CSV table of C-alpha atoms in Angstrom, one decimal:
chain,number,residue,atom,x,y,z
A,1,MET,CA,49.7,-22.8,22.9
A,2,SER,CA,46.1,-21.7,23.5
A,3,VAL,CA,44.7,-25.3,23.6
A,4,PRO,CA,46.1,-27.8,26.1
A,5,VAL,CA,48.1,-30.6,24.5
A,6,CYS,CA,45.7,-33.3,25.5
A,7,ASP,CA,42.7,-31.5,24.0
A,8,LEU,CA,44.4,-31.4,20.6
A,9,ASP,CA,43.7,-34.0,17.9
A,10,LEU,CA,46.6,-35.9,16.4
A,11,ARG,CA,46.9,-33.3,13.6
A,12,GLY,CA,47.0,-30.5,16.1
A,13,VAL,CA,49.8,-32.2,18.0
A,14,CYS,CA,51.7,-32.7,14.7
A,15,GLU,CA,51.2,-29.1,13.6
A,16,ALA,CA,52.2,-27.6,16.9
A,17,MET,CA,55.5,-29.6,16.7
A,18,ASN,CA,56.0,-28.4,13.1
A,19,ARG,CA,55.6,-24.8,14.2
A,20,GLY,CA,58.1,-25.2,17.1
A,21,GLU,CA,55.4,-24.6,19.7
A,22,LEU,CA,55.7,-28.1,21.2
A,23,THR,CA,58.3,-30.7,21.5
A,24,SER,CA,57.7,-34.5,21.6
A,25,VAL,CA,59.0,-34.6,25.1
A,26,GLN,CA,56.6,-31.9,26.2
A,27,ALA,CA,53.7,-33.7,24.5
A,28,THR,CA,54.7,-37.1,26.0
A,29,GLU,CA,55.0,-35.6,29.5
A,30,ALA,CA,51.6,-34.0,29.1
A,31,TYR,CA,49.9,-37.3,28.2
A,32,LEU,CA,51.8,-39.2,30.9
A,33,GLN,CA,50.7,-36.7,33.5
A,34,ARG,CA,47.1,-37.0,32.4
A,35,ILE,CA,47.3,-40.8,32.5
A,36,GLU,CA,48.6,-40.6,36.1
A,37,ARG,CA,45.9,-38.1,37.1
A,38,HIS,CA,42.9,-39.8,35.5
A,39,ASP,CA,43.5,-43.5,34.6
A,40,ARG,CA,42.7,-44.8,38.0
A,41,VAL,CA,39.1,-44.1,37.2
A,42,LEU,CA,39.1,-44.4,33.4
A,43,ARG,CA,41.2,-47.6,33.3
A,44,ALA,CA,42.3,-47.2,29.7
A,45,TYR,CA,45.8,-48.6,30.2
A,46,ILE,CA,47.1,-52.0,31.2
A,47,THR,CA,50.8,-51.0,30.8
A,48,VAL,CA,52.2,-47.5,30.7
A,49,MET,CA,55.6,-47.4,29.0
A,50,ALA,CA,56.7,-44.1,30.5
A,51,ASP,CA,60.5,-44.6,30.4
A,52,GLU,CA,60.5,-45.9,26.8
A,53,ALA,CA,58.1,-43.3,25.7
A,54,LEU,CA,60.2,-40.4,27.0
A,55,ALA,CA,63.4,-41.9,25.5
A,56,SER,CA,61.7,-42.2,22.1
A,57,ALA,CA,60.4,-38.6,22.4
A,58,LYS,CA,63.9,-37.3,23.2
A,59,ALA,CA,65.2,-39.1,20.1
A,60,ALA,CA,62.4,-37.7,18.0
A,61,ASP,CA,63.2,-34.2,19.1
A,62,VAL,CA,66.9,-34.7,18.3
A,63,GLU,CA,66.0,-35.9,14.8
A,64,ARG,CA,63.7,-32.9,14.3
A,65,ALA,CA,66.4,-30.5,15.5
A,66,GLN,CA,68.8,-32.1,12.9
A,67,GLY,CA,66.2,-31.5,10.1
A,68,GLN,CA,65.0,-35.0,10.0
A,69,ARG,CA,61.2,-35.5,10.0
A,70,ARG,CA,59.9,-39.0,9.3
A,71,GLY,CA,56.3,-37.8,8.5
A,72,PRO,CA,53.2,-36.6,10.3
A,73,LEU,CA,53.5,-39.1,13.1
A,74,HIS,CA,57.1,-38.0,14.0
A,75,GLY,CA,57.2,-37.6,17.8
A,76,VAL,CA,53.5,-38.0,18.2
A,77,PRO,CA,52.5,-40.1,21.3
A,78,VAL,CA,50.1,-43.0,20.4
A,79,ALA,CA,49.1,-46.2,22.2
A,80,LEU,CA,48.3,-49.8,21.2
A,81,LYS,CA,45.6,-52.3,22.2
A,82,ASP,CA,47.2,-54.9,24.4
A,83,LEU,CA,47.1,-57.7,21.9
A,84,ILE,CA,49.6,-56.0,19.6
A,85,ALA,CA,53.2,-57.0,20.4
A,86,VAL,CA,55.8,-54.6,21.5
A,87,ALA,CA,59.2,-56.3,22.0
A,88,GLY,CA,60.1,-56.6,25.7
A,89,VAL,CA,56.8,-55.3,27.0
A,90,ARG,CA,54.2,-57.5,28.6
A,91,MET,CA,51.3,-58.3,26.3
A,92,THR,CA,48.2,-59.8,28.1
A,93,ALA,CA,45.4,-59.7,25.7
A,94,GLY,CA,43.3,-58.8,28.8
A,95,SER,CA,43.6,-62.3,30.2
A,96,ARG,CA,45.2,-64.1,33.1
A,97,VAL,CA,46.3,-66.7,30.5
A,98,LEU,CA,48.9,-64.3,29.1
A,99,ALA,CA,49.5,-62.3,32.3
A,100,ASP,CA,53.3,-62.9,32.2
A,101,HIS,CA,53.8,-63.0,28.4
A,102,VAL,CA,56.5,-60.8,27.1
A,103,PRO,CA,57.0,-61.0,23.3
A,104,ALA,CA,60.5,-60.9,21.9
A,105,ARG,CA,59.6,-59.1,18.6
A,106,ASP,CA,57.4,-56.2,17.6
A,107,ALA,CA,54.2,-56.7,15.6
A,108,PHE,CA,54.3,-55.5,12.0
A,109,VAL,CA,52.2,-52.5,12.9
A,110,THR,CA,54.4,-51.7,15.8
A,111,GLU,CA,57.4,-51.7,13.5
A,112,ARG,CA,55.6,-49.4,11.1
A,113,LEU,CA,54.7,-46.9,13.8
A,114,ARG,CA,58.3,-46.9,15.1
A,115,GLY,CA,59.5,-46.3,11.5
A,116,ALA,CA,57.1,-43.4,11.2
A,117,GLY,CA,58.6,-41.8,14.3
A,118,ALA,CA,55.6,-42.3,16.6
A,119,VAL,CA,56.1,-42.5,20.4
A,120,LEU,CA,54.5,-45.5,22.0
A,121,LEU,CA,52.9,-44.6,25.3
A,122,GLY,CA,51.7,-48.0,26.4
A,123,LYS,CA,49.3,-50.9,26.0
A,124,LEU,CA,45.6,-50.4,26.3
A,125,ALA,CA,42.8,-52.3,28.1
A,126,MET,CA,40.6,-54.7,26.2
A,127,HIS,CA,38.0,-57.4,26.7
A,128,GLU,CA,39.6,-60.8,27.3
A,129,PHE,CA,41.1,-62.1,24.0
A,130,ALA,CA,39.0,-59.6,22.1
A,131,PHE,CA,35.8,-61.5,22.8
A,132,GLY,CA,35.2,-61.7,26.5
A,133,ARG,CA,32.7,-59.4,28.1
A,134,PRO,CA,33.3,-56.3,30.2
A,135,ALA,CA,35.2,-57.1,33.5
A,136,THR,CA,35.1,-55.0,36.7
A,137,ASP,CA,37.6,-57.0,38.7
A,138,GLU,CA,41.4,-57.2,38.7
A,139,PRO,CA,43.8,-57.8,37.1
A,140,PHE,CA,42.5,-56.3,33.9
A,141,PRO,CA,39.3,-54.3,34.4
A,142,THR,CA,37.5,-52.9,31.4
A,143,GLY,CA,37.7,-49.1,30.9
A,144,ARG,CA,35.0,-46.6,31.7
A,145,ASN,CA,33.3,-44.3,29.2
A,146,PRO,CA,34.7,-40.8,29.6
A,147,TRP,CA,31.4,-39.2,28.7
A,148,ASP,CA,29.8,-41.0,31.7
A,149,VAL,CA,32.1,-43.1,33.9
A,150,ARG,CA,29.1,-45.2,35.0
A,151,ARG,CA,28.8,-46.5,31.5
A,152,GLU,CA,30.8,-48.9,29.4
A,153,PRO,CA,32.8,-47.8,26.4
A,154,ALA,CA,32.0,-51.0,24.4
A,155,GLY,CA,34.6,-53.5,23.3
A,156,SER,CA,36.7,-55.1,22.7
A,157,SER,CA,39.1,-52.2,22.0
A,158,SER,CA,37.7,-50.5,25.1
A,159,GLY,CA,40.9,-48.9,26.3
A,160,SER,CA,41.7,-47.5,22.8
A,161,GLY,CA,38.3,-45.8,22.7
A,162,VAL,CA,38.6,-44.4,26.2
A,163,ALA,CA,42.2,-43.2,25.8
A,164,VAL,CA,41.6,-41.3,22.6
A,165,ALA,CA,38.3,-39.7,23.7
A,166,ALA,CA,39.8,-38.7,27.1
A,167,GLY,CA,43.0,-37.3,25.7
A,168,LEU,CA,45.3,-40.0,27.2
A,169,CYS,CA,47.1,-40.4,23.8
A,170,ALA,CA,46.9,-38.6,20.4
A,171,GLY,CA,45.7,-41.8,18.6
A,172,ALA,CA,45.5,-45.5,19.1
A,173,LEU,CA,45.3,-48.8,17.3
A,174,GLY,CA,42.6,-51.3,18.0
A,175,SER,CA,41.5,-54.6,16.4
A,176,ASP,CA,38.1,-55.5,15.0
A,177,THR,CA,36.7,-59.0,14.5
A,178,GLY,CA,33.0,-58.2,14.9
A,179,GLY,CA,33.0,-54.5,15.6
A,180,SER,CA,35.7,-54.0,18.2
A,181,ILE,CA,37.1,-50.8,16.7
A,182,ARG,CA,33.8,-49.4,15.6
A,183,GLY,CA,31.8,-50.1,18.7
A,184,PRO,CA,34.1,-48.3,21.2
A,185,ALA,CA,34.6,-45.5,18.7
A,186,ALA,CA,30.9,-45.0,18.3
A,187,ARG,CA,30.2,-45.0,22.0
A,188,CYS,CA,33.2,-42.8,22.9
A,189,GLY,CA,32.5,-40.2,20.3
A,190,ILE,CA,35.6,-40.7,18.1
A,191,VAL,CA,36.5,-42.0,14.6
A,192,GLY,CA,37.2,-45.7,14.2
A,193,LEU,CA,38.2,-47.4,10.9
A,194,LYS,CA,38.2,-51.1,10.2
A,195,PRO,CA,40.2,-51.4,7.0
A,196,THR,CA,39.8,-53.9,4.2
A,197,TYR,CA,40.9,-57.4,5.0
A,198,GLY,CA,44.5,-57.7,3.8
A,199,LEU,CA,45.4,-54.1,3.9
A,200,VAL,CA,47.1,-54.3,7.3
A,201,SER,CA,49.2,-57.2,8.6
A,202,ARG,CA,48.1,-59.1,11.7
A,203,ARG,CA,51.6,-60.5,12.3
A,204,GLY,CA,52.4,-60.2,16.0
A,205,VAL,CA,48.7,-59.6,16.9
A,206,VAL,CA,47.0,-62.2,19.2
A,207,PRO,CA,44.3,-63.6,16.9
A,208,MET,CA,40.6,-64.1,17.8
A,209,ASP,CA,39.5,-65.3,14.4
A,210,TRP,CA,42.0,-65.4,11.5
A,211,SER,CA,39.5,-64.9,8.7
A,212,LEU,CA,37.8,-62.0,10.4
A,213,ASP,CA,40.5,-60.1,12.3
A,214,HIS,CA,41.4,-56.6,11.3
A,215,VAL,CA,43.8,-53.9,12.8
A,216,GLY,CA,43.0,-50.3,12.4
A,217,PRO,CA,43.1,-46.7,13.8
A,218,MET,CA,41.0,-45.0,16.4
A,219,THR,CA,41.4,-41.2,16.5
A,220,ARG,CA,39.6,-37.9,17.1
A,221,THR,CA,39.3,-37.0,13.4
A,222,VAL,CA,39.1,-38.5,10.0
A,223,TRP,CA,42.4,-37.0,8.9
A,224,ASP,CA,44.1,-38.6,12.0
A,225,SER,CA,42.7,-42.0,11.1
A,226,ALA,CA,43.9,-41.6,7.5
A,227,VAL,CA,47.4,-40.8,8.6
A,228,LEU,CA,47.6,-43.6,11.1
A,229,LEU,CA,46.2,-46.1,8.6
A,230,GLN,CA,48.8,-44.9,6.0
A,231,ALA,CA,51.6,-45.6,8.4
A,232,ILE,CA,50.5,-49.2,9.2
A,233,ALA,CA,49.1,-50.4,5.8
A,234,GLY,CA,51.1,-52.4,3.4
A,235,HIS,CA,52.3,-55.9,2.3
A,236,ASP,CA,53.9,-58.2,4.9
A,237,PRO,CA,55.6,-61.3,3.5
A,238,GLU,CA,55.0,-63.0,6.8
A,239,ASP,CA,51.2,-62.5,6.6
A,240,ALA,CA,49.9,-64.3,3.6
A,241,SER,CA,46.5,-62.4,3.8
A,242,THR,CA,48.1,-59.1,3.0
A,243,ARG,CA,47.9,-57.7,-0.5
A,244,ALA,CA,51.1,-57.2,-2.4
A,245,ALA,CA,50.0,-54.0,-4.1
A,246,PRO,CA,51.0,-50.7,-2.6
A,247,ALA,CA,48.5,-49.2,-0.2
A,248,PRO,CA,46.4,-46.3,-1.7
A,249,GLY,CA,47.0,-42.7,-0.7
A,250,MET,CA,44.6,-42.3,2.3
A,251,THR,CA,44.5,-38.5,2.1
A,252,SER,CA,44.5,-38.3,-1.7
A,253,VAL,CA,40.8,-37.3,-2.0
A,254,LEU,CA,40.1,-36.5,1.6
A,255,GLU,CA,38.8,-33.0,0.9
A,256,ALA,CA,37.0,-33.8,-2.4
A,257,GLY,CA,33.5,-33.7,-1.0
A,258,VAL,CA,30.6,-36.0,-1.9
A,259,ARG,CA,29.0,-34.2,-4.8
A,260,GLY,CA,28.2,-36.8,-7.5
A,261,LEU,CA,28.7,-39.8,-5.2
A,262,ARG,CA,26.0,-42.4,-4.9
A,263,LEU,CA,25.3,-43.7,-1.4
A,264,GLY,CA,23.2,-46.7,-0.6
A,265,VAL,CA,21.0,-46.7,2.5
A,266,LEU,CA,20.4,-50.2,4.0
A,267,ARG,CA,17.1,-49.1,5.3
A,268,ARG,CA,15.3,-52.4,5.9
A,269,TYR,CA,18.0,-54.1,7.8
A,270,TYR,CA,19.5,-51.2,9.7
A,271,VAL,CA,17.5,-47.9,9.7
A,272,ASP,CA,14.1,-49.6,10.2
A,273,TRP,CA,15.2,-52.4,12.6
A,274,PRO,CA,12.9,-52.3,15.6
A,275,GLY,CA,15.8,-52.7,18.0
A,276,LEU,CA,17.5,-49.5,16.9
A,277,ASP,CA,17.4,-46.7,19.5
A,278,GLY,CA,15.3,-43.8,18.3
A,279,GLU,CA,18.0,-41.1,19.0
A,280,VAL,CA,20.6,-43.1,17.1
A,281,ARG,CA,18.1,-43.4,14.2
A,282,GLU,CA,17.3,-39.7,14.1
A,283,ALA,CA,21.0,-38.6,14.3
A,284,ALA,CA,22.0,-41.0,11.5
A,285,LEU,CA,19.1,-39.9,9.3
A,286,GLU,CA,20.1,-36.3,9.8
A,287,ALA,CA,23.7,-37.2,9.0
A,288,MET,CA,22.6,-38.8,5.7
A,289,ALA,CA,20.5,-35.7,4.9
A,290,GLU,CA,23.6,-33.6,5.4
A,291,LEU,CA,25.5,-35.7,2.9
A,292,GLN,CA,22.5,-35.3,0.5
A,293,ARG,CA,22.6,-31.5,1.0
A,294,GLN,CA,26.3,-31.6,0.0
A,295,GLY,CA,25.4,-33.3,-3.3
A,296,ALA,CA,25.4,-37.0,-2.7
A,297,ALA,CA,22.6,-39.1,-4.1
A,298,LEU,CA,21.0,-41.5,-1.7
A,299,GLU,CA,19.0,-44.6,-2.6
A,300,ASP,CA,17.6,-47.4,-0.6
A,301,VAL,CA,19.3,-50.8,-1.2
A,302,ASP,CA,19.0,-54.2,0.4
A,303,ALA,CA,20.9,-57.5,0.8
A,304,PRO,CA,18.5,-60.2,2.0
A,305,THR,CA,21.2,-62.5,3.3
A,306,LEU,CA,22.2,-59.8,5.9
A,307,ASP,CA,19.4,-61.4,8.0
A,308,LEU,CA,21.7,-64.5,8.5
A,309,ALA,CA,24.9,-62.6,9.1
A,310,PRO,CA,24.9,-62.9,12.9
A,311,SER,CA,24.4,-66.7,12.6
A,312,ILE,CA,27.1,-67.0,10.0
A,313,TRP,CA,29.5,-65.0,12.1
A,314,ALA,CA,28.9,-67.2,15.2
A,315,THR,CA,30.1,-70.3,13.4
A,316,PHE,CA,33.5,-68.8,13.2
A,317,LEU,CA,33.9,-69.3,17.0
A,318,ALA,CA,35.4,-72.5,15.8
A,319,GLU,CA,38.5,-70.6,14.7
A,320,MET,CA,38.7,-69.0,18.2
A,321,TYR,CA,38.5,-72.4,19.8
A,322,GLU,CA,41.2,-73.8,17.6
A,323,TYR,CA,43.7,-71.1,18.6
A,324,HIS,CA,43.0,-71.7,22.4
A,325,ARG,CA,42.3,-75.4,22.3
A,326,GLU,CA,45.5,-76.7,24.1
A,327,THR,CA,45.6,-73.9,26.7
A,328,PHE,CA,41.9,-74.1,27.3
A,329,ARG,CA,42.1,-77.8,28.0
A,330,ALA,CA,45.0,-77.3,30.4
A,331,ARG,CA,43.9,-74.1,32.2
A,332,PRO,CA,40.2,-73.6,31.7
A,333,HIS,CA,39.7,-71.6,34.9
A,334,ASP,CA,42.3,-69.0,33.9
A,335,TYR,CA,39.7,-67.8,31.4
A,336,ARG,CA,36.8,-65.6,32.5
A,337,GLU,CA,33.4,-67.4,32.4
A,338,PRO,CA,32.0,-65.5,29.4
A,339,THR,CA,35.1,-66.4,27.4
A,340,ARG,CA,34.9,-70.0,28.5
A,341,VAL,CA,31.3,-70.2,27.3
A,342,ARG,CA,32.2,-68.9,23.9
A,343,LEU,CA,35.1,-71.3,23.6
A,344,MET,CA,32.9,-74.2,24.5
A,345,MET,CA,30.4,-73.1,21.8
A,346,GLY,CA,33.3,-73.0,19.3
A,347,ALA,CA,34.2,-76.5,20.2
A,348,LEU,CA,30.7,-77.6,19.2
A,349,VAL,CA,30.8,-76.2,15.7
A,350,THR,CA,31.0,-78.9,13.1
A,351,ALA,CA,32.6,-79.0,9.7
A,352,ALA,CA,29.1,-79.1,8.2
A,353,ASP,CA,28.3,-75.9,10.1
A,354,LEU,CA,31.3,-74.1,8.8
A,355,LEU,CA,30.7,-75.3,5.3
A,356,ARG,CA,27.1,-74.0,5.3
A,357,ALA,CA,28.4,-70.7,6.9
A,358,GLN,CA,31.0,-70.3,4.1
A,359,ARG,CA,28.3,-70.8,1.4
A,360,LEU,CA,26.1,-68.2,3.0
A,361,ARG,CA,29.0,-65.9,3.4
A,362,ALA,CA,29.7,-66.2,-0.3
A,363,ARG,CA,26.1,-65.5,-1.1
A,364,LEU,CA,26.1,-62.4,1.1
A,365,ALA,CA,29.3,-61.2,-0.6
A,366,ARG,CA,27.7,-61.6,-4.0
A,367,GLU,CA,24.7,-59.5,-2.9
A,368,VAL,CA,26.8,-56.7,-1.4
A,369,ARG,CA,29.2,-56.7,-4.4
A,370,GLY,CA,26.2,-56.1,-6.6
A,371,LEU,CA,25.1,-53.2,-4.4
A,372,LEU,CA,28.6,-51.6,-4.6
A,373,GLU,CA,28.5,-51.8,-8.4
A,374,ARG,CA,25.5,-49.5,-8.2
A,375,VAL,CA,26.6,-47.2,-5.4
A,376,ASP,CA,29.9,-45.8,-4.2
A,377,ALA,CA,29.4,-46.7,-0.5
A,378,LEU,CA,26.8,-47.8,2.0
A,379,VAL,CA,25.6,-45.6,4.9
A,380,PHE,CA,23.6,-46.5,8.0
A,381,PRO,CA,23.7,-46.0,11.8
A,382,GLY,CA,27.0,-46.9,13.4
A,383,HIS,CA,25.5,-48.7,16.4
A,384,ALA,CA,22.2,-49.8,17.9
A,385,ALA,CA,22.2,-47.7,21.0
A,386,PRO,CA,24.2,-45.3,23.2
A,387,ALA,CA,26.5,-46.6,25.9
A,388,GLN,CA,24.9,-48.8,28.5
A,389,ARG,CA,25.4,-48.6,32.3
A,390,ILE,CA,28.2,-51.0,33.2
A,391,GLU,CA,25.9,-53.2,35.4
A,392,GLU,CA,23.4,-53.5,32.5
A,393,VAL,CA,25.8,-55.1,30.1
A,394,SER,CA,25.0,-58.8,29.6
A,395,THR,CA,27.9,-61.2,30.1
A,396,ARG,CA,25.8,-64.1,28.8
A,397,GLU,CA,25.1,-63.1,25.2
A,398,VAL,CA,27.3,-64.8,22.7
A,399,MET,CA,26.7,-61.9,20.4
A,400,ALA,CA,24.9,-58.7,21.4
A,401,PRO,CA,21.9,-57.9,19.1
A,402,GLY,CA,23.6,-54.6,18.2
A,403,ALA,CA,26.5,-56.5,16.6
A,404,ARG,CA,24.3,-56.7,13.4
A,405,TYR,CA,25.6,-53.1,12.7
A,406,THR,CA,29.2,-54.2,12.6
A,407,SER,CA,29.8,-58.0,12.2
A,408,PRO,CA,28.6,-58.4,8.6
A,409,TRP,CA,31.5,-56.1,7.4
A,410,ASN,CA,34.0,-58.4,9.0
A,411,LEU,CA,32.6,-61.4,7.2
A,412,LEU,CA,32.9,-59.4,3.9
A,413,GLY,CA,36.3,-57.8,4.8
A,414,LEU,CA,35.1,-54.4,3.5
A,415,PRO,CA,36.4,-51.0,4.8
A,416,ALA,CA,34.0,-49.5,7.4
A,417,ILE,CA,34.3,-46.3,9.4
A,418,VAL,CA,32.3,-44.8,12.1
A,419,VAL,CA,32.2,-41.0,12.6
A,420,PRO,CA,30.5,-39.0,15.4
A,421,CYS,CA,27.1,-37.7,14.4
A,422,GLY,CA,25.6,-36.3,17.5
A,423,PHE,CA,24.7,-36.8,21.2
A,424,SER,CA,21.8,-38.3,23.0
A,425,ARG,CA,19.7,-36.4,25.5
A,426,ASP,CA,21.9,-37.9,28.2
A,427,GLY,CA,25.0,-36.5,26.5
A,428,LEU,CA,26.2,-39.8,25.0
A,429,PRO,CA,27.9,-40.0,21.6
A,430,LEU,CA,26.0,-41.3,18.5
A,431,ALA,CA,27.6,-42.4,15.2
A,432,LEU,CA,27.2,-42.9,11.5
A,433,GLN,CA,28.8,-45.8,9.7
A,434,ILE,CA,30.1,-45.8,6.1
A,435,VAL,CA,31.1,-49.0,4.2
A,436,GLY,CA,33.0,-49.0,0.9
A,437,ARG,CA,34.4,-51.2,-1.8
A,438,PRO,CA,37.5,-53.4,-1.1
A,439,PHE,CA,40.6,-51.3,-0.8
A,440,ASP,CA,38.7,-48.1,-1.4
A,441,GLU,CA,39.5,-46.6,1.9
A,442,PRO,CA,40.1,-43.2,0.2
A,443,THR,CA,36.5,-42.9,-0.7
A,444,VAL,CA,35.2,-44.1,2.7
A,445,LEU,CA,37.5,-41.5,4.3
A,446,ARG,CA,36.4,-38.8,1.9
A,447,ILE,CA,32.7,-39.3,2.7
A,448,ALA,CA,33.4,-39.4,6.4
A,449,ARG,CA,35.5,-36.2,6.1
A,450,ALA,CA,32.7,-34.4,4.1
A,451,TYR,CA,30.3,-35.0,7.0
A,452,GLU,CA,32.8,-34.2,9.7
A,453,ARG,CA,33.7,-30.9,8.0
A,454,ALA,CA,30.1,-29.8,8.1
A,455,THR,CA,29.7,-30.5,11.9
A,456,ASP,CA,31.5,-29.9,15.1
A,457,TRP,CA,30.8,-33.2,16.9
A,458,HIS,CA,34.5,-34.2,16.6
A,459,ARG,CA,35.5,-31.0,18.4
A,460,ARG,CA,33.5,-31.8,21.6
A,461,ARG,CA,35.5,-33.2,24.6
A,462,PRO,CA,34.3,-35.0,27.7
A,463,ASP,CA,34.7,-33.0,30.9
A,464,PRO,CA,37.4,-34.4,33.2
A,465,ALA,CA,35.4,-33.0,36.2
A,466,GLY,CA,33.1,-36.0,35.7
A,467,TRP,CA,35.9,-38.5,35.9
A,468,ARG,CA,35.2,-39.5,39.5
A,469,LEU,CA,33.3,-42.3,41.2
A,470,SER,CA,30.8,-41.2,43.9
């Protein structure tokens, strides 16, 4: 092959296997070698499942040789955020609290990936329990951004973002409660998709906040995310939040373009927010202009209750506290300090606070539902600023100001995708975000793909020569 395996996107790996140019064992060995070579610096993985991955790859190659192909993920090496259960493999959720926890059963999404023929490479680094802040110490340090290893990759799905961007797997799963898929995807220059609430089961996933948690794909391209999402979406009788209807075809309109679509720009709350980095603003506006050049109609829209979204979201710390209550009381110092602070804040939320938050959440939902009756999707910057230096990241903030770009869409459970839309003067990735109607992932993916097809941002790769600490 003319392109090294680890520089391919997921589709490239799949197609190379289909052409007979690459076996699953060869691909798996290439990723394992790259992990061995670079992960001491990048810190994307908590657990590498080398023996199991190679055994799965051999089995996939045997099936392929016998004419059996389970689908596009057959034999493709992927990895999972370390709050997604894999039977018999340690699952830490990035915390000392679960340092020795070994689940006996696969998560629903793990079962789905196995059924699709994917090879599981390992478990990826994350912020503690999906809400702690970046950690630089053992046993579970946060990953480093492959575009500049002095900078953070955002969280909490930090390892998923790093591993995909650095070519340490062909694709990954993350979780998103307030932006934990989209933040790392935006800052690592990849695609990240938070699906509609209820499209993907959370059974076997360590919860942060039951009413806000989502599991979704993180990949190098839109097609890759569509295929990964297709594999994991669907009803789970053991997760009452999942929808019984069949999942839509994620690639059904992927190449249909945007001509005739109406896109709403949340200009007041997002584009004109004073805290938005100027380079992010310029890149996002240029991305919107590109969609307009392709035939989409743009109009400014607004939802006034967005101003209250961060405060609404913060009250749901009560759910996080409830999950951890007994363990936190018994072993408080096994939690990192930033997580302890957030848990204590959750303990202070009253029933009246939650009731008011639910009423405001319903009001926001009505406003946004009205917008999505007028337009097909919403577009705005994917994040507030490029990746920060690791030492500059605050461990005190309950919610970073930039979370305004992601957390409202967890409150509303709407599908939201970030796609690369440029680089800063310092060479750091920038992103556009697209939000759609409930269970209309095909349209969200269609818009993202139309933009991606017109650009080459998704083809850029970080330089491994920079993956050293001096």
